Amino acid sequence: MLEDQSTAAPWPTAYPKGYAVVDVETTGLARDDRIISAAVYRLDYRGDVEDHWYTLVNPQRDPGPVWIHGLTSDVLTGAPLFPDIAAEFSERLDGRVLVAHNAMFDWSMIAREYARAARAAPVQQRLCTIALSKELRLPLPNHKLESLAAHFGVVQQRAHHALDDARVLAEAFRPSLHAAARDGVRLPLLECLPLTEWSDSPAPPRVGRQASYQGGGMGSWRPSRKRPACPYPNPGRYEPGKLLKQGMRVAFSGDTSVDRELLEDRAIEAGLHIATSVSRLTSLLVTNDPDSATSKTVKAKSFGTPVVDEAAFTQLLRDVTPAG
């Protein structure tokens, strides 16, 4: 049995000392959406449950897709605001790796809530269970949580309820962690950068279904923004040590300390083209974690695309050469 084998094997010393398995339900998927409930299962270094915690959160706005999460305005009216639960949430996260299914989404929503509250989440690293299932080469039909749960025989009771989703993920993560330890698999840990600069644009009034949830089903985790086409031709790749030129195609990967959309807006104002993927035409990739195995960093390395970090890019934005 897996449990007997993993128990007998020496535990990798490089693995984290503890985990916080997290799930948040939200009003939607965009940057101005809010958390309406959150759950945390704290696990020790071997994935055993230490305790769990759950809270509703008043988003001070329309709750969004009620038909998915079941949380109505009436239910949320008396719930605490995020600043009221931020300290306890921090206590649950502190010193642990944040684990979530599609962790980039959960982390982005959490980081934005903390930024709104003028605080920083005490999270240094995150682990996405989708990425871990790929590292383990699990024979899953898709990357849904229900498929991962079914693979390990975990029964879900209330889908899209933060506490039950976190429980299910915690129960599926433990055997995944033991399989990784047994086989010497590197855990796909990514750095988490809290937001140090945030501009909270007012959320537009929302009545009924949102465009992000076509027909009540989940869409993209990060809906693309409609931006005007860059008016300048692509002058080619960025040359290290020189200035950026208007029309250059810039892609971003991973966390940024300035909210991503603010950073993209500044690049567009400077006359740059925001690329959503990396190709041979990409002029520059901006990432604070060039050694991560994201599709963009892997492609950048294969194409020889220049890479700079956020701080260097911010400096370059100060003086962009006009097109022509």
CSV table of C-alpha atoms in Angstrom, one decimal:
chain,number,residue,atom,x,y,z
A,1,MET,CA,0.0,0.0,0.0
A,2,LEU,CA,1.1,3.6,-0.7
A,3,GLU,CA,0.8,4.6,3.0
A,4,ASP,CA,3.1,1.8,4.2
A,5,GLN,CA,5.7,2.5,1.5
A,6,SER,CA,5.7,6.3,2.1
A,7,THR,CA,5.9,5.8,5.9
A,8,ALA,CA,8.9,3.5,5.6
A,9,ALA,CA,10.8,5.8,3.2
A,10,PRO,CA,12.9,8.6,4.6
A,11,TRP,CA,11.1,12.0,4.3
A,12,PRO,CA,12.8,14.5,2.0
A,13,THR,CA,14.5,17.1,4.1
A,14,ALA,CA,14.0,19.8,1.4
A,15,TYR,CA,10.2,19.5,1.6
A,16,PRO,CA,8.3,22.3,3.5
A,17,LYS,CA,7.6,22.0,7.2
A,18,GLY,CA,3.8,22.7,7.0
A,19,TYR,CA,1.0,23.5,4.6
A,20,ALA,CA,-2.2,25.6,4.5
A,21,VAL,CA,-4.7,24.1,2.1
A,22,VAL,CA,-6.9,27.0,1.1
A,23,ASP,CA,-10.1,27.5,-0.9
A,24,VAL,CA,-11.9,30.8,-1.4
A,25,GLU,CA,-15.3,31.5,-3.0
A,26,THR,CA,-15.6,34.8,-4.8
A,27,THR,CA,-18.0,37.2,-6.4
A,28,GLY,CA,-16.4,36.5,-9.8
A,29,LEU,CA,-13.0,36.1,-11.5
A,30,ALA,CA,-11.9,39.7,-12.3
A,31,ARG,CA,-9.5,41.9,-10.3
A,32,ASP,CA,-12.3,43.9,-8.7
A,33,ASP,CA,-14.1,40.8,-7.5
A,34,ARG,CA,-14.2,40.0,-3.8
A,35,ILE,CA,-13.8,37.0,-1.5
A,36,ILE,CA,-17.1,35.9,0.1
A,37,SER,CA,-15.9,32.8,2.0
A,38,ALA,CA,-12.6,31.3,2.9
A,39,ALA,CA,-11.4,28.0,4.4
A,40,VAL,CA,-8.0,26.8,5.6
A,41,TYR,CA,-6.9,23.3,6.6
A,42,ARG,CA,-3.6,23.4,8.3
A,43,LEU,CA,-1.4,20.3,7.7
A,44,ASP,CA,1.9,19.2,9.1
A,45,TYR,CA,5.0,18.4,7.1
A,46,ARG,CA,3.6,14.9,6.2
A,47,GLY,CA,0.2,16.2,5.2
A,48,ASP,CA,-1.7,15.2,8.3
A,49,VAL,CA,-4.5,17.6,9.4
A,50,GLU,CA,-3.8,19.8,12.4
A,51,ASP,CA,-7.0,21.9,12.3
A,52,HIS,CA,-9.4,23.7,10.0
A,53,TRP,CA,-11.1,27.1,9.9
A,54,TYR,CA,-13.9,28.7,7.9
A,55,THR,CA,-15.5,32.1,7.6
A,56,LEU,CA,-17.9,34.0,5.5
A,57,VAL,CA,-16.8,37.5,4.3
A,58,ASN,CA,-19.1,40.4,3.5
A,59,PRO,CA,-18.0,41.6,0.0
A,60,GLN,CA,-20.0,44.9,0.3
A,61,ARG,CA,-21.3,44.3,-3.2
A,62,ASP,CA,-23.4,41.9,-5.2
A,63,PRO,CA,-22.4,38.3,-4.3
A,64,GLY,CA,-22.1,37.3,-8.0
A,65,PRO,CA,-22.9,33.7,-9.2
A,66,VAL,CA,-25.2,32.6,-6.3
A,67,TRP,CA,-26.2,29.6,-8.4
A,68,ILE,CA,-22.6,28.3,-8.0
A,69,HIS,CA,-21.6,29.1,-4.4
A,70,GLY,CA,-25.1,29.5,-2.9
A,71,LEU,CA,-24.2,32.6,-0.8
A,72,THR,CA,-26.9,35.3,-1.1
A,73,SER,CA,-26.8,38.9,-0.1
A,74,ASP,CA,-29.0,38.1,2.9
A,75,VAL,CA,-26.5,35.4,4.1
A,76,LEU,CA,-23.5,37.7,3.7
A,77,THR,CA,-24.9,40.9,5.1
A,78,GLY,CA,-24.0,40.1,8.7
A,79,ALA,CA,-20.7,38.5,7.9
A,80,PRO,CA,-17.4,40.2,8.9
A,81,LEU,CA,-15.5,42.4,6.4
A,82,PHE,CA,-12.1,41.1,5.2
A,83,PRO,CA,-10.1,43.5,7.4
A,84,ASP,CA,-11.9,42.0,10.4
A,85,ILE,CA,-10.7,38.4,9.6
A,86,ALA,CA,-7.3,39.3,8.1
A,87,ALA,CA,-5.4,38.7,11.3
A,88,GLU,CA,-6.9,35.3,11.9
A,89,PHE,CA,-6.5,34.4,8.3
A,90,SER,CA,-2.8,35.4,8.6
A,91,GLU,CA,-2.4,33.2,11.6
A,92,ARG,CA,-3.6,30.2,9.6
A,93,LEU,CA,-1.2,31.0,6.7
A,94,ASP,CA,1.9,32.1,8.5
A,95,GLY,CA,5.0,30.0,8.0
A,96,ARG,CA,3.2,27.5,5.7
A,97,VAL,CA,3.1,26.8,2.0
A,98,LEU,CA,-0.3,27.8,0.5
A,99,VAL,CA,-1.8,24.8,-1.3
A,100,ALA,CA,-4.8,25.3,-3.6
A,101,HIS,CA,-6.3,23.8,-6.7
A,102,ASN,CA,-5.4,26.4,-9.4
A,103,ALA,CA,-3.3,28.2,-6.7
A,104,MET,CA,-2.6,31.3,-8.9
A,105,PHE,CA,-6.3,32.2,-8.7
A,106,ASP,CA,-6.7,31.7,-4.9
A,107,TRP,CA,-3.4,33.5,-4.2
A,108,SER,CA,-4.3,36.5,-6.5
A,109,MET,CA,-7.7,37.0,-4.8
A,110,ILE,CA,-6.1,36.7,-1.3
A,111,ALA,CA,-3.2,39.1,-2.2
A,112,ARG,CA,-5.7,41.7,-3.5
A,113,GLU,CA,-7.9,41.5,-0.4
A,114,TYR,CA,-4.9,42.0,1.8
A,115,ALA,CA,-3.8,44.9,-0.4
A,116,ARG,CA,-7.2,46.5,0.0
A,117,ALA,CA,-6.9,46.2,3.7
A,118,ALA,CA,-3.4,47.8,3.6
A,119,ARG,CA,-1.8,44.6,4.8
A,120,ALA,CA,0.3,41.8,3.4
A,121,ALA,CA,-0.4,38.1,3.5
A,122,PRO,CA,2.3,36.1,5.3
A,123,VAL,CA,2.8,33.7,2.4
A,124,GLN,CA,6.2,33.1,0.7
A,125,GLN,CA,5.4,30.1,-1.5
A,126,ARG,CA,2.4,28.3,-3.0
A,127,LEU,CA,1.8,24.9,-4.4
A,128,CYS,CA,-0.8,24.2,-7.1
A,129,THR,CA,-2.3,20.7,-6.9
A,130,ILE,CA,-2.9,20.8,-10.6
A,131,ALA,CA,0.8,21.2,-11.2
A,132,LEU,CA,1.6,18.5,-8.7
A,133,SER,CA,-0.7,16.0,-10.4
A,134,LYS,CA,1.1,16.7,-13.6
A,135,GLU,CA,4.5,16.1,-11.9
A,136,LEU,CA,3.2,12.8,-10.6
A,137,ARG,CA,1.7,12.0,-14.0
A,138,LEU,CA,-1.6,11.0,-12.5
A,139,PRO,CA,-4.0,9.4,-15.0
A,140,LEU,CA,-6.7,12.0,-14.6
A,141,PRO,CA,-9.3,12.7,-17.4
A,142,ASN,CA,-9.0,16.5,-16.7
A,143,HIS,CA,-7.7,18.9,-14.1
A,144,LYS,CA,-10.9,19.4,-12.1
A,145,LEU,CA,-10.9,19.0,-8.3
A,146,GLU,CA,-13.6,16.3,-8.6
A,147,SER,CA,-11.3,14.2,-10.8
A,148,LEU,CA,-8.4,14.5,-8.4
A,149,ALA,CA,-10.7,13.6,-5.5
A,150,ALA,CA,-12.1,10.6,-7.4
A,151,HIS,CA,-8.6,9.3,-8.2
A,152,PHE,CA,-7.9,9.1,-4.4
A,153,GLY,CA,-11.4,8.0,-3.4
A,154,VAL,CA,-12.3,11.2,-1.7
A,155,VAL,CA,-16.0,11.9,-1.5
A,156,GLN,CA,-17.1,15.5,-2.0
A,157,GLN,CA,-20.3,16.5,-0.1
A,158,ARG,CA,-20.8,20.2,-1.1
A,159,ALA,CA,-19.0,21.4,-4.2
A,160,HIS,CA,-18.2,25.1,-4.3
A,161,HIS,CA,-18.5,25.4,-0.6
A,162,ALA,CA,-15.1,26.6,0.6
A,163,LEU,CA,-14.9,24.4,3.7
A,164,ASP,CA,-15.8,21.2,1.9
A,165,ASP,CA,-13.6,22.0,-1.1
A,166,ALA,CA,-10.6,22.6,1.2
A,167,ARG,CA,-11.4,19.3,3.0
A,168,VAL,CA,-11.5,17.4,-0.2
A,169,LEU,CA,-8.3,19.0,-1.4
A,170,ALA,CA,-6.5,18.3,1.9
A,171,GLU,CA,-7.5,14.6,1.7
A,172,ALA,CA,-6.3,14.4,-1.9
A,173,PHE,CA,-3.1,16.3,-1.3
A,174,ARG,CA,-1.9,14.0,1.5
A,175,PRO,CA,-1.5,10.9,-0.8
A,176,SER,CA,-0.1,13.2,-3.5
A,177,LEU,CA,2.5,14.5,-1.1
A,178,HIS,CA,3.4,10.9,0.0
A,179,ALA,CA,3.7,9.7,-3.6
A,180,ALA,CA,6.0,12.7,-4.4
A,181,ALA,CA,8.1,11.9,-1.3
A,182,ARG,CA,8.3,8.2,-2.2
A,183,ASP,CA,9.3,8.8,-5.8
A,184,GLY,CA,11.7,11.7,-5.1
A,185,VAL,CA,9.5,14.2,-7.1
A,186,ARG,CA,10.4,17.9,-6.8
A,187,LEU,CA,7.4,19.8,-5.4
A,188,PRO,CA,6.3,22.6,-7.9
A,189,LEU,CA,6.7,25.4,-5.4
A,190,LEU,CA,6.3,29.0,-6.7
A,191,GLU,CA,7.2,32.3,-4.9
A,192,CYS,CA,4.4,34.5,-3.7
A,193,LEU,CA,4.9,38.2,-3.9
A,194,PRO,CA,2.4,40.3,-1.9
A,195,LEU,CA,1.0,43.4,-3.7
A,196,THR,CA,2.9,46.6,-2.6
A,197,GLU,CA,0.9,48.8,-5.0
A,198,TRP,CA,-2.8,48.6,-5.6
A,199,SER,CA,-5.4,50.8,-7.2
A,200,ASP,CA,-9.0,49.7,-6.3
A,201,SER,CA,-11.2,50.7,-9.2
A,202,PRO,CA,-14.9,50.8,-8.3
A,203,ALA,CA,-16.8,47.6,-9.3
A,204,PRO,CA,-19.6,48.3,-11.9
A,205,PRO,CA,-23.1,47.4,-10.8
A,206,ARG,CA,-23.9,43.8,-11.6
A,207,VAL,CA,-27.3,42.3,-12.0
A,208,GLY,CA,-27.9,38.7,-12.7
A,209,ARG,CA,-25.2,36.6,-14.4
A,210,GLN,CA,-21.7,37.9,-15.2
A,211,ALA,CA,-20.0,37.5,-18.5
A,212,SER,CA,-17.3,35.5,-16.7
A,213,TYR,CA,-19.8,32.7,-16.1
A,214,GLN,CA,-21.3,31.8,-19.4
A,215,GLY,CA,-24.4,29.7,-18.9
A,216,GLY,CA,-23.5,29.3,-15.2
A,217,GLY,CA,-20.2,27.4,-16.0
A,218,MET,CA,-16.7,28.5,-15.1
A,219,GLY,CA,-14.8,30.5,-17.7
A,220,SER,CA,-11.2,31.6,-17.7
A,221,TRP,CA,-9.7,32.1,-14.3
A,222,ARG,CA,-8.3,35.5,-15.5
A,223,PRO,CA,-10.6,37.0,-18.0
A,224,SER,CA,-8.7,38.9,-20.7
A,225,ARG,CA,-9.2,42.6,-20.9
A,226,LYS,CA,-10.1,44.3,-24.1
A,227,ARG,CA,-7.3,46.7,-24.9
A,228,PRO,CA,-6.8,49.0,-28.0
A,229,ALA,CA,-4.4,47.6,-30.6
A,230,CYS,CA,-0.9,48.9,-30.2
A,231,PRO,CA,-0.5,51.5,-32.9
A,232,TYR,CA,3.3,50.9,-33.4
A,233,PRO,CA,5.0,48.1,-35.4
A,234,ASN,CA,7.1,45.6,-33.5
A,235,PRO,CA,10.7,46.7,-33.7
A,236,GLY,CA,12.0,43.3,-32.7
A,237,ARG,CA,13.6,42.0,-29.5
A,238,TYR,CA,14.8,44.0,-26.6
A,239,GLU,CA,18.6,44.2,-26.4
A,240,PRO,CA,20.0,44.0,-22.9
A,241,GLY,CA,21.6,47.3,-21.8
A,242,LYS,CA,19.6,49.4,-24.3
A,243,LEU,CA,16.2,51.1,-24.1
A,244,LEU,CA,12.8,49.7,-24.8
A,245,LYS,CA,11.2,50.9,-28.0
A,246,GLN,CA,7.5,51.6,-28.6
A,247,GLY,CA,5.8,48.7,-30.3
A,248,MET,CA,7.8,46.0,-28.5
A,249,ARG,CA,5.8,42.9,-27.4
A,250,VAL,CA,6.1,42.4,-23.7
A,251,ALA,CA,4.8,39.3,-21.8
A,252,PHE,CA,4.5,38.8,-18.1
A,253,SER,CA,4.8,35.6,-16.0
A,254,GLY,CA,4.3,34.9,-12.3
A,255,ASP,CA,3.7,37.3,-9.4
A,256,THR,CA,4.5,41.0,-9.4
A,257,SER,CA,4.6,43.3,-6.4
A,258,VAL,CA,2.7,45.9,-8.4
A,259,ASP,CA,-0.8,44.7,-9.4
A,260,ARG,CA,-0.4,43.1,-12.8
A,261,GLU,CA,-3.1,45.2,-14.5
A,262,LEU,CA,-1.5,48.4,-13.2
A,263,LEU,CA,1.8,47.3,-14.6
A,264,GLU,CA,0.3,46.4,-17.9
A,265,ASP,CA,-1.5,49.7,-18.1
A,266,ARG,CA,1.8,51.6,-17.6
A,267,ALA,CA,3.4,49.5,-20.3
A,268,ILE,CA,0.6,50.4,-22.7
A,269,GLU,CA,0.7,54.1,-21.9
A,270,ALA,CA,4.4,53.9,-22.8
A,271,GLY,CA,3.5,52.5,-26.2
A,272,LEU,CA,4.3,48.8,-25.6
A,273,HIS,CA,2.3,45.9,-26.8
A,274,ILE,CA,1.1,43.4,-24.1
A,275,ALA,CA,1.4,39.8,-25.3
A,276,THR,CA,-0.6,37.2,-23.5
A,277,SER,CA,1.8,34.4,-24.6
A,278,VAL,CA,5.4,34.0,-25.6
A,279,SER,CA,6.3,33.4,-29.2
A,280,ARG,CA,9.3,34.1,-31.5
A,281,LEU,CA,7.9,37.6,-31.9
A,282,THR,CA,8.0,38.4,-28.2
A,283,SER,CA,10.5,41.2,-27.5
A,284,LEU,CA,10.8,40.7,-23.7
A,285,LEU,CA,9.5,38.5,-20.9
A,286,VAL,CA,9.1,40.1,-17.4
A,287,THR,CA,9.2,37.7,-14.5
A,288,ASN,CA,10.5,37.6,-11.0
A,289,ASP,CA,11.0,33.9,-11.1
A,290,PRO,CA,13.0,33.1,-14.3
A,291,ASP,CA,13.8,29.6,-13.1
A,292,SER,CA,10.1,28.5,-12.8
A,293,ALA,CA,8.8,26.0,-15.2
A,294,THR,CA,5.8,28.0,-16.5
A,295,SER,CA,5.0,27.7,-20.1
A,296,LYS,CA,6.1,31.3,-20.7
A,297,THR,CA,9.5,30.9,-19.1
A,298,VAL,CA,10.1,27.6,-20.9
A,299,LYS,CA,9.2,29.1,-24.2
A,300,ALA,CA,11.3,32.2,-23.6
A,301,LYS,CA,14.3,30.0,-22.9
A,302,SER,CA,13.7,27.9,-26.1
A,303,PHE,CA,13.3,31.0,-28.2
A,304,GLY,CA,16.1,32.9,-26.6
A,305,THR,CA,13.7,35.7,-25.6
A,306,PRO,CA,15.4,38.3,-23.3
A,307,VAL,CA,14.1,38.1,-19.6
A,308,VAL,CA,14.2,40.9,-17.0
A,309,ASP,CA,12.6,41.1,-13.5
A,310,GLU,CA,9.9,43.6,-12.4
A,311,ALA,CA,12.3,46.1,-10.9
A,312,ALA,CA,14.4,46.3,-14.1
A,313,PHE,CA,11.3,46.6,-16.3
A,314,THR,CA,9.9,49.4,-14.1
A,315,GLN,CA,13.2,51.3,-14.6
A,316,LEU,CA,13.1,50.7,-18.4
A,317,LEU,CA,9.5,52.1,-18.5
A,318,ARG,CA,10.8,55.5,-17.4
A,319,ASP,CA,12.5,56.0,-20.8
A,320,VAL,CA,11.0,54.3,-23.8
A,321,THR,CA,12.3,55.2,-27.3
A,322,PRO,CA,9.6,56.6,-29.6
A,323,ALA,CA,8.7,54.5,-32.6
A,324,GLY,CA,10.1,55.5,-36.0
